[in-house]
Coordinates of C-alpha atoms in Angstrom, one line a residue:
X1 CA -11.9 32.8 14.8
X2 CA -9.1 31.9 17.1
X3 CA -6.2 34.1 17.2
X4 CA -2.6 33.6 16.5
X5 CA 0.1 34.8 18.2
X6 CA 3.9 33.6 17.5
X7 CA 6.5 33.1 20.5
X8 CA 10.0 33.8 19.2
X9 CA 13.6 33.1 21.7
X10 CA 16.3 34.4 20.3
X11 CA 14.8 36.1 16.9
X12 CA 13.8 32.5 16.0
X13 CA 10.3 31.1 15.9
X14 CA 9.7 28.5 18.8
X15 CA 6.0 28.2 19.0
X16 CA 2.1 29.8 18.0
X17 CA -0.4 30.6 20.8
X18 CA -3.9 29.8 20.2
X19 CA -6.3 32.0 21.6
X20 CA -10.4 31.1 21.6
X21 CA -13.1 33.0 22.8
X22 CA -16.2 30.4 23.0
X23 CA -18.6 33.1 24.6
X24 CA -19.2 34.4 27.9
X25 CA -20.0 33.2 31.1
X26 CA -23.3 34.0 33.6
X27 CA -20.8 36.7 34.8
X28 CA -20.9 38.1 31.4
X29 CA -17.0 36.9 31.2
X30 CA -15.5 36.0 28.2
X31 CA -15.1 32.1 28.2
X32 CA -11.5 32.0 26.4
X33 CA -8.9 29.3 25.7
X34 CA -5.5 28.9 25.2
X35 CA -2.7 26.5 23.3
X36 CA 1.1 26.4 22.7
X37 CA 1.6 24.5 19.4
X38 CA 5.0 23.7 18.1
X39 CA 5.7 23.5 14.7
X40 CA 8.3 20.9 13.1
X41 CA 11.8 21.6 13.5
X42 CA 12.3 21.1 9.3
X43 CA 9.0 23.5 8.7
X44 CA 9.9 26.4 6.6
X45 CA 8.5 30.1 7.9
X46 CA 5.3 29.8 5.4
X47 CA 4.7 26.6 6.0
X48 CA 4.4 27.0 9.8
X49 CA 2.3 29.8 9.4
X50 CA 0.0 27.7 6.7
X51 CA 0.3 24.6 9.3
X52 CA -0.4 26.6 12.2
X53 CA -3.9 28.6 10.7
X54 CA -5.0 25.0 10.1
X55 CA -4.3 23.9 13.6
X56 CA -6.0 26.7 15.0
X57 CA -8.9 26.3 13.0
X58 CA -9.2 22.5 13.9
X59 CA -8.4 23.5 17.2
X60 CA -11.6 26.4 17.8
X61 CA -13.8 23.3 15.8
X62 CA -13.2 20.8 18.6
X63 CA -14.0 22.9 21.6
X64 CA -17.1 24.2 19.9
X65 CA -18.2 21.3 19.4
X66 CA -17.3 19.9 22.7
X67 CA -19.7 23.1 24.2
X68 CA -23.5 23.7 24.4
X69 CA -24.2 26.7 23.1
X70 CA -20.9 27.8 23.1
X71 CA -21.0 28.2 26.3
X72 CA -20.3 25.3 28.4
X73 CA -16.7 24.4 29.3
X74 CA -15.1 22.1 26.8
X75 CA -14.6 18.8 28.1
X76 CA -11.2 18.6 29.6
X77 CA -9.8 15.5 28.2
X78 CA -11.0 16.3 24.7
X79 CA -9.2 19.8 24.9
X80 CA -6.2 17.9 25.6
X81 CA -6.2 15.0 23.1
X82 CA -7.2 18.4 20.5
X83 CA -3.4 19.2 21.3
X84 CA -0.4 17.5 19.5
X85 CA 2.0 16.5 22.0
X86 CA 5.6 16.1 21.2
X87 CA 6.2 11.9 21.3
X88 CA 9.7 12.1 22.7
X89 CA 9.4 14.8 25.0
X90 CA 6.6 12.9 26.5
X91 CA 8.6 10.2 26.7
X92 CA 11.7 12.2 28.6
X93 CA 10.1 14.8 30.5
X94 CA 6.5 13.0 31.6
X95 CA 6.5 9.0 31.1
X96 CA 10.4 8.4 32.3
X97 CA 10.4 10.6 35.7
X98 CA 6.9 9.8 36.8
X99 CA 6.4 6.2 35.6
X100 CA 9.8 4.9 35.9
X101 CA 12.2 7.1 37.5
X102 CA 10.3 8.4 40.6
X103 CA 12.4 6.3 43.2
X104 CA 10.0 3.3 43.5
X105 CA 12.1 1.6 40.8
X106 CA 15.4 0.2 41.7
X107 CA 18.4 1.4 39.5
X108 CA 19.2 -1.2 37.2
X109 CA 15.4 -1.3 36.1
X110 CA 15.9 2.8 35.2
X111 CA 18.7 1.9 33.3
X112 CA 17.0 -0.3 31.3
X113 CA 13.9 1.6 30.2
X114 CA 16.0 4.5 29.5
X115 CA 17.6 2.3 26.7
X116 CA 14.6 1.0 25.5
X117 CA 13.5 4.5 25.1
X118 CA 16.8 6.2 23.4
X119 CA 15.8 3.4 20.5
X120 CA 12.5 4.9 20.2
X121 CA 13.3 8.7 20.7
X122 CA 15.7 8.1 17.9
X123 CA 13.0 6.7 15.6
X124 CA 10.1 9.0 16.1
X125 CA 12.1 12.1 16.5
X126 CA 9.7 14.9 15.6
X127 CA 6.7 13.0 15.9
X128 CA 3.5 14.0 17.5
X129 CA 2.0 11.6 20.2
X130 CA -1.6 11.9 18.7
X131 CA -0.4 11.6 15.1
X132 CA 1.3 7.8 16.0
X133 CA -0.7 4.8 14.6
X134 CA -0.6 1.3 14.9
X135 CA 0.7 0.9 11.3
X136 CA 3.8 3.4 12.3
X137 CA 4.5 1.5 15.5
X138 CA 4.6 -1.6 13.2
X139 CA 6.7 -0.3 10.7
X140 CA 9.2 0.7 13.3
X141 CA 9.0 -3.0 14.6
X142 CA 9.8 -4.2 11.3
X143 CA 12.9 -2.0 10.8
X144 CA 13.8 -3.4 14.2
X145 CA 13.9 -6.8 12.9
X146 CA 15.6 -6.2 9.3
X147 CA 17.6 -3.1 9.5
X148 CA 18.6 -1.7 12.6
X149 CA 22.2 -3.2 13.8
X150 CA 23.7 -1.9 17.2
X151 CA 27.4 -0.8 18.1
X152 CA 28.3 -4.2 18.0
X153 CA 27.5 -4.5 14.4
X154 CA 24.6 -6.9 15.1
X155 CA 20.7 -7.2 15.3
X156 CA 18.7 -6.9 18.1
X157 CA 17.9 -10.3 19.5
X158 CA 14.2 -10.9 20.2
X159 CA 14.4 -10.6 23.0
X160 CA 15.3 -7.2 23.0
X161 CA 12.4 -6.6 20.3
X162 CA 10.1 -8.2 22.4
X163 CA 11.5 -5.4 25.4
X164 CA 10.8 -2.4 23.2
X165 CA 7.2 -3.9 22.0
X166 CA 6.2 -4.1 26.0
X167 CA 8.1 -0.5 26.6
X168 CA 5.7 0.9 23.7
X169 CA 2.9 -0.5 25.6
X170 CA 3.7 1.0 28.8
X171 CA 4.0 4.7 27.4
X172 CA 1.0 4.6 24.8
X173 CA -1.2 3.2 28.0
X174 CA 0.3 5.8 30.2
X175 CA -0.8 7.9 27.4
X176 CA -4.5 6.8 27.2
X177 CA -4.6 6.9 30.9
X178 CA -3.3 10.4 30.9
X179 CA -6.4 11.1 28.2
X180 CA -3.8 12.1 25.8
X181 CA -5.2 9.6 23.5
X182 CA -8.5 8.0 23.2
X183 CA -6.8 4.6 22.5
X184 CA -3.7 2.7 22.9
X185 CA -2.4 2.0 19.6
X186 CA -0.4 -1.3 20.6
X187 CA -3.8 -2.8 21.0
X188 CA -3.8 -3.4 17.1
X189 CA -0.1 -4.1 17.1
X190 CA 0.8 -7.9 17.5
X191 CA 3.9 -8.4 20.1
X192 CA 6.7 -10.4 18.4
X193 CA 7.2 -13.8 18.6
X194 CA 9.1 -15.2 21.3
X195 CA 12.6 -17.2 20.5
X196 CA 12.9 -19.8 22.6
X197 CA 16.2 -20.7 23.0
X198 CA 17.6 -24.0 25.1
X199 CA 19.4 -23.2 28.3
X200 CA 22.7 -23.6 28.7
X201 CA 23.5 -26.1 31.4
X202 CA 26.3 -28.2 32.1
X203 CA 26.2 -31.8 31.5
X204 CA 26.5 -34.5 34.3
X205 CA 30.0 -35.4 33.3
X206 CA 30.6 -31.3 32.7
X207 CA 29.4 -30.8 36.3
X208 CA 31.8 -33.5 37.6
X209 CA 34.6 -32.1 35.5
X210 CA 33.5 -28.9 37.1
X211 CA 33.7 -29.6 40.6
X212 CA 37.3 -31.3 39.9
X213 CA 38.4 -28.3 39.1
X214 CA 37.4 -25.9 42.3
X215 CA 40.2 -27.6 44.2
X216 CA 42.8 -25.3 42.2
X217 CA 41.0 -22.1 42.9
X218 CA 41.4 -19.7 45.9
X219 CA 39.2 -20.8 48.8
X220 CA 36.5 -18.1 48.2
X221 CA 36.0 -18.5 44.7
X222 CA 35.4 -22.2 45.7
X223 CA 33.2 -21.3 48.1
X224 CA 31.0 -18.8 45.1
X225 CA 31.2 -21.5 42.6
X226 CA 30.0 -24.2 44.6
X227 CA 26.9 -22.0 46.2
X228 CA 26.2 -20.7 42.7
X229 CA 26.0 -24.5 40.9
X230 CA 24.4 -26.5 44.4
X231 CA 21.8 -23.2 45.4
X232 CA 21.1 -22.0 42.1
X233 CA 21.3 -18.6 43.5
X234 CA 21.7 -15.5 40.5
X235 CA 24.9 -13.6 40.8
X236 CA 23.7 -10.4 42.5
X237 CA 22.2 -12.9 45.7
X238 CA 25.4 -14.5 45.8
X239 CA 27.0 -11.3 46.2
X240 CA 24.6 -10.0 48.5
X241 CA 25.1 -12.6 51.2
X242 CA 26.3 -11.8 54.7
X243 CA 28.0 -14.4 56.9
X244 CA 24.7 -14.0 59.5
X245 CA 22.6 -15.6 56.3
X246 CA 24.3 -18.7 57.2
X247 CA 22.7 -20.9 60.2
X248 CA 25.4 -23.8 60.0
X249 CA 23.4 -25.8 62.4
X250 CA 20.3 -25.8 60.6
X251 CA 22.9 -26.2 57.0
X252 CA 20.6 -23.7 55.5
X253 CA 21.2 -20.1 53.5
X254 CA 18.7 -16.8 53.6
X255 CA 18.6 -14.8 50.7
X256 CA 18.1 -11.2 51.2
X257 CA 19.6 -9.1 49.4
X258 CA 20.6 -8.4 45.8
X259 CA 23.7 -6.7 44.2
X260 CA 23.6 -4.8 41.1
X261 CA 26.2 -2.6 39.1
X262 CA 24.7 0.6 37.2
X263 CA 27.2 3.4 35.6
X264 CA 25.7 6.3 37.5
X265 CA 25.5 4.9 40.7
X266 CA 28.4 2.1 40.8
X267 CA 27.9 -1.0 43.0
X268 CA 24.1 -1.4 44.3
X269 CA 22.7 -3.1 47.8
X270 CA 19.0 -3.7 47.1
X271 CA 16.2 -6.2 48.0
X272 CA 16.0 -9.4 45.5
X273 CA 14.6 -9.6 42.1
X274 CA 11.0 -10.3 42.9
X275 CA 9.5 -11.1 46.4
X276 CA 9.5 -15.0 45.8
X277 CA 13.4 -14.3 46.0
X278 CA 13.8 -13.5 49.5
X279 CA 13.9 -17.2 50.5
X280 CA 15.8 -19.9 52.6
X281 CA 17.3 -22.9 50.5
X282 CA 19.4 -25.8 52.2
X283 CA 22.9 -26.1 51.7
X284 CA 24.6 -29.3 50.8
X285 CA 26.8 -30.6 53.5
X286 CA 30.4 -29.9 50.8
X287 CA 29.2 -26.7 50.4
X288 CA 28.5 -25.8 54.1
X289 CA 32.5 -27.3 55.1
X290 CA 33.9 -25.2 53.0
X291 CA 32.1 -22.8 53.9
X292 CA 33.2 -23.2 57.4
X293 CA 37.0 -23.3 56.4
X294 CA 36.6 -20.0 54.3
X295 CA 35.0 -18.2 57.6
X296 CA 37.8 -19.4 59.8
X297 CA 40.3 -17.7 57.2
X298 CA 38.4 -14.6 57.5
X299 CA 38.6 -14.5 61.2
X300 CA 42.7 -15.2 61.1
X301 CA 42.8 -12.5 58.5
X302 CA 40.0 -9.6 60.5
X303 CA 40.7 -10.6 64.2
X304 CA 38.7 -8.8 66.0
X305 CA 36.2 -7.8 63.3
X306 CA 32.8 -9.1 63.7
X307 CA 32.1 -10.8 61.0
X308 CA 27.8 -11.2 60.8
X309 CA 27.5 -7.4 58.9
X310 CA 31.1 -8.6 56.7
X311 CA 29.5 -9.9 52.8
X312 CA 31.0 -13.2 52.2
X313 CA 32.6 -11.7 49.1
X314 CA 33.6 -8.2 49.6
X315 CA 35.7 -5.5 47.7
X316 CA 39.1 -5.7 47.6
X317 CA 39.2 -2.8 50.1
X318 CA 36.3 -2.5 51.9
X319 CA 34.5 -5.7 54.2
X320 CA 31.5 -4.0 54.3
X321 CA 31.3 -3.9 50.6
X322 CA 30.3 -6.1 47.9
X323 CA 32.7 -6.8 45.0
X324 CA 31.7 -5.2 41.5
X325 CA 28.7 -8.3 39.6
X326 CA 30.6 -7.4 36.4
X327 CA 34.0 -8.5 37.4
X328 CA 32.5 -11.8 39.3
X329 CA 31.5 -12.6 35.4
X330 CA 34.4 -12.1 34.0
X331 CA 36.3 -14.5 36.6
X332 CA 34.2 -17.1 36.1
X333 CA 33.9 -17.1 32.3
X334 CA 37.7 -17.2 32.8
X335 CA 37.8 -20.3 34.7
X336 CA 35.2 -22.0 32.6
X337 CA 37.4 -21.4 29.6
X338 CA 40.2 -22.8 31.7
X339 CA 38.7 -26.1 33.0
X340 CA 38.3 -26.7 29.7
X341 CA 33.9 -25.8 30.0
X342 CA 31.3 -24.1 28.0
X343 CA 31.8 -20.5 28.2
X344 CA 29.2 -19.5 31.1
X345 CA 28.3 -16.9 32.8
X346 CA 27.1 -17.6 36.9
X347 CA 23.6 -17.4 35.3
X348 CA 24.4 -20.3 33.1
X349 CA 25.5 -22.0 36.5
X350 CA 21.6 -21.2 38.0
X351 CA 20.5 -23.1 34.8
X352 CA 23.0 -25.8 35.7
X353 CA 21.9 -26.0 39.3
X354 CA 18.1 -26.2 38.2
X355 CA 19.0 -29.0 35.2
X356 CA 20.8 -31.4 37.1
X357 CA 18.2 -31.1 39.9
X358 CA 15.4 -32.3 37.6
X359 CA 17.5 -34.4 35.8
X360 CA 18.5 -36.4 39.4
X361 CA 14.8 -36.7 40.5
X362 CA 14.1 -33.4 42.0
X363 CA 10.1 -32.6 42.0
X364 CA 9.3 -29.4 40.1
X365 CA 7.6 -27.3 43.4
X366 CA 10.5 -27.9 44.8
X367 CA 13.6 -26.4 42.3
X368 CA 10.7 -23.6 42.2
X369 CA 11.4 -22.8 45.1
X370 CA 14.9 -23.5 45.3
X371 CA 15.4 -21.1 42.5
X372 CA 12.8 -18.3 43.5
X373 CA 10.4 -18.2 41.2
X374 CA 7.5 -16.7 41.9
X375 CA 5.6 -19.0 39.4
X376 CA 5.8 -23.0 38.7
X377 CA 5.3 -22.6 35.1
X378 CA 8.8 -20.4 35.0
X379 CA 10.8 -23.5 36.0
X380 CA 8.7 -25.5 34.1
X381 CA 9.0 -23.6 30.9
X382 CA 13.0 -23.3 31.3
X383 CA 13.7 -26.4 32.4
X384 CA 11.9 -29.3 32.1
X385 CA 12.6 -31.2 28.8
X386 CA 11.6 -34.6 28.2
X387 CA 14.5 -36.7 26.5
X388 CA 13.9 -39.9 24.5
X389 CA 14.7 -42.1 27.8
X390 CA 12.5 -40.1 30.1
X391 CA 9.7 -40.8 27.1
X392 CA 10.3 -44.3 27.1
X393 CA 10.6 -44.9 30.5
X394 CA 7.0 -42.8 31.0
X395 CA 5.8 -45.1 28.0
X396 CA 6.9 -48.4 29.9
X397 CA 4.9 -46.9 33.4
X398 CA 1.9 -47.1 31.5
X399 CA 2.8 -50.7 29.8
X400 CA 3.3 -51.9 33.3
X401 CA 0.0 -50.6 35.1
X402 CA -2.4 -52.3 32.3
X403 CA 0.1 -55.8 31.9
X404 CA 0.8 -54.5 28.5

C-alpha cells in the first residue's frame, strides 16, 4: 500500500507525498514512485486525510495496472494524467510563459491572453485540470452569457465570448498535448455563435462632409486623416510610418511597421499585424500634395535633421518616436463629433476606406490588398453588401444578355 507522508510550511498543511513501491528491478532495486497532491484550500484536516488515502489508493491502482508484473515501468503519460493538476496554476505558471509569453508573441497579444485567462482563473479557482469536463466548460459559457457583467457594468459582447471559447481551446489542447489529459474537452463543447454586426462606414455624402472638414485642422492631422480614409491603413501602420516609406515619384506608400500601446511596456515599434500587412498601396494624388507641404514644414521646423528615420507623426518630444495609438483615437473621435460625424474611431475610417472603394467600382482582389488581408473572404465577409440597386441592376444584366 502506498505511503503517506504530509508536507507542512509554516505549521500548516500544504501537501501529501505519495510513496509506491511496485517491486524491484533486475538489480534487485526497489522500483518506487513518487507524488505531491494538494488538497483543496476549503478541505477540513479529516477530510484531507480521508481525500488523500483515497487518492493514494487510486493512485498505487493506476501504475499497477499500467505494469507487467509489477515490474515494468508505468507508462509515463499515464502516471501523469493519474495526477490532479491545479487548473489555474497550469494556466499561470506552464500554458502562459511557455505558450504565450516566451518572446515569440508581440506584447499587445500577451496582454490579451492574460485577460482572457484572469476570467477563467477567477471561475475555476480550485479546480483540478483532470476533473474539468465539457459540461463544466459549458456551464461557465453559459454564466458568461447571462450573468457575468464587467467593470463597466455590462456583458461581455460575443465577441469577447467567442475569445475566451478559442482561449479554452488553446490551454485544454496544450493540455492533451502535454499528456495531461487523454482528451480535449472543448471537442464536445460547441463555440458560440458569431454576432455579426454591420460595419460602420461613412456614407458618400458623410465622406464628402468629411473631407470638407480637414481644411480646419492642423496640417498633420490632415495629412493622418486623409491617409487613414484614402489607404485604409489601421491606426498602428499609420503611426508606424517613416518619411522614407514614401516614394513621391512612384505616389506610392510601404507599410512596415506597426505601433501599439501596452501598460507595461508603453508605446510599441513592431512588424504589422499579419505578414499580408507589410505591403505597398498607391497614394491618391490629394493625399500625396499634402503630404509634400507637411514634409516641407518639417524640414523648416528640424533644419538640418534628416528626416527618412523621423515617423511622420511623432511624440510631442521626441522625432524619433511615435505618438501614443490611444490618444490618436481620442482626437479623432473628437473631430468626428465636431464635424458633426458618426462617432468613429480610425478603424471605423479603414471600414470607410474599404466601403466606398467597393461601393465606386473597386474589384474585391484589389481592396484585399489595399487593406492587407491575408484572405479574400475577410474583405468579402466585412464588406461587400448587396443593396436593392446593386440587385436590380445584377437582375437587369441578366434581362439584357437573353433579350428578356
Amino acid at each position: 500500500m502506498a505511503t503517506i507522508q504530509e508536507n507542512r510550511k509554516n505549521g500548516k498543511l500544504v501537501s501529501y507525498k505519495f510513496t509506491a513501491c511496485v517491486g524491484r528491478d533486475a538489480n534487485g532495486k526497489q522500483i518506487r514512485y513518487y507524488r505531491t497532491w494538494t488538497p483543496p484550500r476549503e478541505y477540513a484536516p479529516a477530510k484531507a486525510r480521508k481525500c488523500a488515502q483515497m487518492e493514494a489508493t487510486q493512485w498505487e491502482q493506476a501504475i499497477r495496472k499500467h505494469g507487467i508484473n509489477g515490474t515494468q515501468a508505468l507508462d509515463c503519460a499515464a502516471a501523469r494524467r493519474a495526477e490532479k493538476t491545479d487548473f489555474c496554476a497550469f494556466i499561470t505558471d506552464t500554458w502562459l510563459p511557455i505558450q504565450v509569453c516566451n518572446g515569440s508573441k508581440k506584447p499587445k497579444t500577451e496582454d490579451f491572453y492574460k485577460s482572457m485567462t484572469k476570467l477563467i482563473c477567477k471561475y475555476f479557482d480550485g479546480w483540478f485540470l483532470q476533473d474539468i469536463r465539457p459540461i463544466d466548460i459549458q456551464k461557465y459559457l453559459i454564466y458568461l452569457r447571462t450573468e457575468y457583467t464587467g467593470k463597466s457594468g455590462k456583458p461581455l459582447t460575443a465577441k469577447t465570448l467567442s475569445h475566451q471559447y478559442s482561449t479554452l481551446h488553446l490551454i485544454f489542447g496544450y493540455a492533451e498535448q502535454q499528456e495531461l489529459i487523454s482528451k480535449n474537452p472543448m471537442r464536445k463543447v460547441n463555440a458560440p455563435k458569431k454576432e455579426k454586426r454591420p460595419v460602420d462606414a461613412l456614407t458618400q455624402a458623410q465622406a464628402q462632409r468629411f473631407f470638407q472638414c480637414l481644411h480646419d485642422c492642423p496640417l498633420d492631422f490632415q495629412c493622418m486623416l486623409h491617409l487613414l480614409i484614402t489607404t485604409g491603413i489601421r491606426r498602428g501602420e499609420c503611426l508606424g510610418l517613416k518619411w522614407k516609406d514614401i516614394d513621391a515619384r512612384a505616389a506610392t506608400l510601404n507599410i512596415a511597421r506597426n505601433v501599439t500601446y501596452t501598460v507595461k511596456s508603453g508605446t510599441i515599434v513592431s512588424s504589422p499585424k499579419t505578414a499580408a500587412g507589410i505591403r505597398t498601396v498607391p497614394l491618391l494624388g490629394a493625399t500625396l500634395s499634402l503630404l509634400q507641404s507637411y514634409r516641407n514644414q518639417q524640414c523648416s521646423a528640424h533644419p538640418g535633421i534628416n528626416l527618412d528615420e523621423v515617423f511622420l507623426f511623432p511624440s510631442s518630444t521626441d522625432l524619433f518616436h511615435p505618438r501614443d495609438p490611444n490618444a490618436v483615437t481620442r482626437k479623432v473621435k473628437r473631430f468626428m463629433c465636431r464635424s458633426g460625424l458618426p462617432d468613429m474611431s480610425p478603424h471605423d475610417l479603414r471600414h470607410s476606406c474599404a466601403t466606398l472603394l467597393l461601393n465606386n467600382g473597386a474589384d474585391v482582389k484589389s481592396v484585399q490588398a489595399i487593406l492587407g488581408h491575408a484572405n479574400a473572404s475577410t474583405t468579402l465577409n466585412f464588406y461587400v453588401k448587396a443593396d436593392l440597386q446593386q440587385m436590380k441592376t445584377a437582375a437587369d444584366k441578366l434581362g439584357t444578355a437573353f433579350g428578356l
